PDB file of C-alpha atoms in Angstrom:
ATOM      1  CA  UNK A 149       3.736 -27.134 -29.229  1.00 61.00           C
ATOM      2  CA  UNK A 150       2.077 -26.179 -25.856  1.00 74.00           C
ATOM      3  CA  UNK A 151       1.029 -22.635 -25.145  1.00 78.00           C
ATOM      4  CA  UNK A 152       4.138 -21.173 -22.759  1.00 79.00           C
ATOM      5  CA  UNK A 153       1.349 -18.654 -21.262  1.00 84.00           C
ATOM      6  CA  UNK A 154       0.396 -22.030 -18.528  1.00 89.00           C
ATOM      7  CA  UNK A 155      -2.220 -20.535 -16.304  1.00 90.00           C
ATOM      8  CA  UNK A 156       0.332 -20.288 -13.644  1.00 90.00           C
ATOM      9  CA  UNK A 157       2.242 -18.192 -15.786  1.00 92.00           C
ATOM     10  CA  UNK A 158      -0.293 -16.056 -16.485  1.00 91.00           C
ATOM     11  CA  UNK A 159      -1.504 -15.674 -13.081  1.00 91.00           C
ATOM     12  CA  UNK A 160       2.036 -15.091 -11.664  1.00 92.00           C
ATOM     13  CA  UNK A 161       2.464 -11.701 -14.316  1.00 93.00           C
ATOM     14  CA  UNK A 162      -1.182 -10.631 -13.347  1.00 92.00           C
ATOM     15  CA  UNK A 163      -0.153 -10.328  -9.621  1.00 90.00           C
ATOM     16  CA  UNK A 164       3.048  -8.727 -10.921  1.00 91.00           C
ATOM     17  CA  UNK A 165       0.998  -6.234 -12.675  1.00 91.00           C
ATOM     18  CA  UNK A 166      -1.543  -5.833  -9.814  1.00 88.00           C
ATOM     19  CA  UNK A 167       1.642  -5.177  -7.048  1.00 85.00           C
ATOM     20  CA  UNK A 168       3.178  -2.701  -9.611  1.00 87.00           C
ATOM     21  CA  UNK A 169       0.073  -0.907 -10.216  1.00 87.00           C
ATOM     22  CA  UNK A 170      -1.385  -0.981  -6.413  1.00 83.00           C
ATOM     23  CA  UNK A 171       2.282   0.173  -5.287  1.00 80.00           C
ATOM     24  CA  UNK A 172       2.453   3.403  -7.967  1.00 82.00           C
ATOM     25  CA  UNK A 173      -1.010   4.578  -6.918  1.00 77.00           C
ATOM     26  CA  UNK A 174       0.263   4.203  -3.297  1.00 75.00           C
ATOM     27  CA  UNK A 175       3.042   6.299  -3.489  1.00 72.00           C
ATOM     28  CA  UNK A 176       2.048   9.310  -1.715  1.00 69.00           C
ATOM     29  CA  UNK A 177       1.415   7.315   1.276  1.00 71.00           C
ATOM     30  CA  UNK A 178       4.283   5.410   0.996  1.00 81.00           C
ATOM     31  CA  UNK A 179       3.353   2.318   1.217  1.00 82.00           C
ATOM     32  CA  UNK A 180       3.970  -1.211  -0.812  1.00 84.00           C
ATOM     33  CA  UNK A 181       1.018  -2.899  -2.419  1.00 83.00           C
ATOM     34  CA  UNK A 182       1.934  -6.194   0.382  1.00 88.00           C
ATOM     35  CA  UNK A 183       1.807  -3.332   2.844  1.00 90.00           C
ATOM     36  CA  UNK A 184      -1.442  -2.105   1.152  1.00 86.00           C
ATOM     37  CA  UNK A 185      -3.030  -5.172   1.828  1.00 87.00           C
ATOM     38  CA  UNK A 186      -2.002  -5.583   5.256  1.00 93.00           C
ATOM     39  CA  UNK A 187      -3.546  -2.333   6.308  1.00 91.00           C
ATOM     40  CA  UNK A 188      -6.699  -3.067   3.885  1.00 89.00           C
ATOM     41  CA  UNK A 189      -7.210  -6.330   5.706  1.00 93.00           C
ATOM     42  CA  UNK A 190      -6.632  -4.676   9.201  1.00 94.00           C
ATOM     43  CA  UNK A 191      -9.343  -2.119   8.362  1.00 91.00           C
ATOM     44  CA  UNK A 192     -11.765  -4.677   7.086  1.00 91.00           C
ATOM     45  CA  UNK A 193     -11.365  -6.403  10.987  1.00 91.00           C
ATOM     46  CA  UNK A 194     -11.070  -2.646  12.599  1.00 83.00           C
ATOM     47  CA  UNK A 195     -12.406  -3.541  16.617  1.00 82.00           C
ATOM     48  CA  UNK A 196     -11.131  -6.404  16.019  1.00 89.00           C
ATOM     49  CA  UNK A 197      -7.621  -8.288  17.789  1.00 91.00           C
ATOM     50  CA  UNK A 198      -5.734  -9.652  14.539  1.00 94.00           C
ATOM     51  CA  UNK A 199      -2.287 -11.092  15.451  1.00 95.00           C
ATOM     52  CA  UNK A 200       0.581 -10.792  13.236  1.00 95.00           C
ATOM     53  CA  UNK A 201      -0.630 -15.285  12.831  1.00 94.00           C
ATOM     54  CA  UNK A 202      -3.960 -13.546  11.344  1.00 95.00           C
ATOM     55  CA  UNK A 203      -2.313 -11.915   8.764  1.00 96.00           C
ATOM     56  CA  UNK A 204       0.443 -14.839   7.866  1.00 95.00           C
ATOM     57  CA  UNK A 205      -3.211 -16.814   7.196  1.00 93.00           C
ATOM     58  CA  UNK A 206      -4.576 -14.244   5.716  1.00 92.00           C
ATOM     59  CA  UNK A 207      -2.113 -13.233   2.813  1.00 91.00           C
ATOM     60  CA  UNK A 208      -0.784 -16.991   2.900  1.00 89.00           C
ATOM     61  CA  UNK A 209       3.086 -15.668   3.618  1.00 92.00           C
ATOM     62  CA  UNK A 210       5.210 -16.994   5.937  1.00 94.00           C
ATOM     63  CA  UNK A 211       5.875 -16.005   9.711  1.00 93.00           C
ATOM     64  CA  UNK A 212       9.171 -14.418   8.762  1.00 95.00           C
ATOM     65  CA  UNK A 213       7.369 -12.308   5.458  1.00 95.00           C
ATOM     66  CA  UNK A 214       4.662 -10.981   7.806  1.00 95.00           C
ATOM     67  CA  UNK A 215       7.145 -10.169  10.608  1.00 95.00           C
ATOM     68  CA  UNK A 216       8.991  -8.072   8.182  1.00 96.00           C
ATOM     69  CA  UNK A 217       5.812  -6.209   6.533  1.00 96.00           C
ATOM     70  CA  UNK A 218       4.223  -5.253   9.964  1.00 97.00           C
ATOM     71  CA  UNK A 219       7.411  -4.299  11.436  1.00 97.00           C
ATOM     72  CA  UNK A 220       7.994  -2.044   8.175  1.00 95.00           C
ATOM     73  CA  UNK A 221       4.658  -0.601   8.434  1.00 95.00           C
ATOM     74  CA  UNK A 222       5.329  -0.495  12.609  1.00 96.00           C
ATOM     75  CA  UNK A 223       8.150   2.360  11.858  1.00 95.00           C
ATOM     76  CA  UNK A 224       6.500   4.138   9.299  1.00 92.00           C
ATOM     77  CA  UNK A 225       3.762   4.833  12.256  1.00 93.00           C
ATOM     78  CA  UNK A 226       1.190   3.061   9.772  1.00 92.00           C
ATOM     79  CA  UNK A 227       0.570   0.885  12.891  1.00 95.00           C
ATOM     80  CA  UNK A 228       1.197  -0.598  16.511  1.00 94.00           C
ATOM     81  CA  UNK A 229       1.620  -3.656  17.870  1.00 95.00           C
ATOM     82  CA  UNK A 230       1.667  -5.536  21.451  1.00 93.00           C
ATOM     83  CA  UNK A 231       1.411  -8.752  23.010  1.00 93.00           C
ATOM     84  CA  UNK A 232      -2.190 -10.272  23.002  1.00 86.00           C
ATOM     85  CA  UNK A 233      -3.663 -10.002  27.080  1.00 88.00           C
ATOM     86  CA  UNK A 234      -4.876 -13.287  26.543  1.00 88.00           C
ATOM     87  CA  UNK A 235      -1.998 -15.640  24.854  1.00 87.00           C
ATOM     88  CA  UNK A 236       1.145 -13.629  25.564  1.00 86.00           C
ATOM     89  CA  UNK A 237       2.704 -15.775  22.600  1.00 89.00           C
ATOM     90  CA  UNK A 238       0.374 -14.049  19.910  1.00 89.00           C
ATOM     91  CA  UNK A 239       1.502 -10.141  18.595  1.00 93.00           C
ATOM     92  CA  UNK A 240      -1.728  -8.197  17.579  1.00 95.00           C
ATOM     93  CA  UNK A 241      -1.409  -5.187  15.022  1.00 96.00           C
ATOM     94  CA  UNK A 242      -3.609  -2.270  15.491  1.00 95.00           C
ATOM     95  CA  UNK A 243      -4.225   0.872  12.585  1.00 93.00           C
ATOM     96  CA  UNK A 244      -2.955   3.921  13.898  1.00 92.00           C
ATOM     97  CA  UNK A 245      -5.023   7.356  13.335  1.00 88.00           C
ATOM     98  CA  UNK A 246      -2.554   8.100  10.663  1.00 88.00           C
ATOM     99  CA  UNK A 247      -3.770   4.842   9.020  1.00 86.00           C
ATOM    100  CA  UNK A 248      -7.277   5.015   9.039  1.00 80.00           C
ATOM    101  CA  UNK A 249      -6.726   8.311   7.510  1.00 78.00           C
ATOM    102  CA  UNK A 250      -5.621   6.397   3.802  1.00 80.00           C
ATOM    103  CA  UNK A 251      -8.222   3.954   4.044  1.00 77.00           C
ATOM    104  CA  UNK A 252     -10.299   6.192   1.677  1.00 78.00           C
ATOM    105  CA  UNK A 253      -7.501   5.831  -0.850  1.00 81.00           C
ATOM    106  CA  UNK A 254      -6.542   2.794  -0.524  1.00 81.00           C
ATOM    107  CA  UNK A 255      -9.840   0.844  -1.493  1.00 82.00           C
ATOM    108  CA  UNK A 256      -9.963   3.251  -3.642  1.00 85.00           C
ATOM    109  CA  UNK A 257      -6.871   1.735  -5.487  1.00 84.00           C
ATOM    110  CA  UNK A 258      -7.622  -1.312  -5.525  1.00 85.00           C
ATOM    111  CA  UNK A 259     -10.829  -0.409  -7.029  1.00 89.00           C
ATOM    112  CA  UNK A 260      -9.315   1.240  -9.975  1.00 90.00           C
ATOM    113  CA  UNK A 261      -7.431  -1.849 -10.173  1.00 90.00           C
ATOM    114  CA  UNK A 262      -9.912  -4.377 -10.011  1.00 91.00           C
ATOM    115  CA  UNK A 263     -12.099  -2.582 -12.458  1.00 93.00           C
ATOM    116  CA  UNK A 264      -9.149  -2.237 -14.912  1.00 93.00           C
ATOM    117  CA  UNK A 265      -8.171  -6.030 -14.179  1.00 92.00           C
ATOM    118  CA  UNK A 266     -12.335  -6.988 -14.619  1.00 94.00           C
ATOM    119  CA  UNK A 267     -12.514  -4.584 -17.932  1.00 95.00           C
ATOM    120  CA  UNK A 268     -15.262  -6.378 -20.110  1.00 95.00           C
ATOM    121  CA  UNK A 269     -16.031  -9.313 -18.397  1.00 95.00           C
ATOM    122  CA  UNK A 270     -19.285  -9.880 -17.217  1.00 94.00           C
ATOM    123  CA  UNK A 271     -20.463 -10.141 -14.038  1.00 92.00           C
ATOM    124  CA  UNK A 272     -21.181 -13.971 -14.564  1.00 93.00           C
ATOM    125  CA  UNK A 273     -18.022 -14.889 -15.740  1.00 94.00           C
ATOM    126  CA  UNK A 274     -16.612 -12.560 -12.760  1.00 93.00           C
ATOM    127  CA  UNK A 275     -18.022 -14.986 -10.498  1.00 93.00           C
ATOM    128  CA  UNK A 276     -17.216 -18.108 -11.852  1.00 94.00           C
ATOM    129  CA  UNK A 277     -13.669 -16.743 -11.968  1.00 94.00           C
ATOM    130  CA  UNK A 278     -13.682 -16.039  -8.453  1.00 93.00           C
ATOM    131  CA  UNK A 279     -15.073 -19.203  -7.574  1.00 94.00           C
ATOM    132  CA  UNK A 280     -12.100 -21.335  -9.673  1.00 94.00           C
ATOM    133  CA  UNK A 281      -9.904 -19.162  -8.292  1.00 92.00           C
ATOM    134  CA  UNK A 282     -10.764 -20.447  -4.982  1.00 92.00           C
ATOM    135  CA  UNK A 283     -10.956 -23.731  -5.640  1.00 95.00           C
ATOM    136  CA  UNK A 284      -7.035 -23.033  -7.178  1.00 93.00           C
ATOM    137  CA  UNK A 285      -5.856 -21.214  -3.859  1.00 89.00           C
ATOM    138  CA  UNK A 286      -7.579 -24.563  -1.674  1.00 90.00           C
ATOM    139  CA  UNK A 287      -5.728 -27.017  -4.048  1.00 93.00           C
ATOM    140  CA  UNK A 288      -2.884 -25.735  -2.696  1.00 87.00           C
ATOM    141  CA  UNK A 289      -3.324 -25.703   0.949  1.00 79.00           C
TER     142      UNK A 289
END
């Protein structure tokens, strides 16, 4: 009999776990773990223009998903957004003060996660994880 736990399986209850975990410990700032990594990504580009396209690419969602997560975060004054100068087509998203304020605790989070997640494995196999894991995600593109 095959093993029900298919890698896809398995990989679709650890991100379950991860969002559960990543949106408890974000509580006090109110904020979802999709909405955590929206703002993580934004502060990792911080100077930077990144369009609302930018983060579609960057979490691999769809227009419509990363419409509705920016405009969420947009009216819980997490951030701000406006046409791009340059190509009037493209909506950038830019932290707020109030945002760069929970940076602190939100890598923080998904520290405590990652460590929890990574838990005995060594560093090796850590890497050789994260390299098949990539090689998954581009299999799918």
């Amino acid at each position: 009999m095959a093993d029900p736990f298919t890698i896809s399986f398995l990989m679709k209850m650890i991100t379950d776990r991860v969002d559960m975990m990543l949106t408890r410990g974000l509580t006090l700032e109110r904020v979802t773990a999709s909405q955590g990594r929206v703002l993580a990504y934004l502060m990792s580009r911080d100077g930077e223009n990144v369009s609302q396209r930018d983060i579609e690419r960057h979490l691999g969602v769809s227009h419509t998903t990363a419409k509705g997560i920016v405009q969420r975060l947009e009216q819980k004054g997490w951030v701000t957004t406006a046409f791009d100068s340059e190509d009037g087509r493209l909506k950038n998203v830019y932290l707020t003060d109030m945002s760069r304020g929970v940076h602190e605790s939100i890598c923080q989070q998904i520290g405590v996660i990652e460590n929890t997640l990574l838990d005995g494995v060594p560093e090796e196999s850590r890497s050789m994880l994260r390299d098949l894991l990539r090689r998954m995600y581009d299999n799918l593109k």
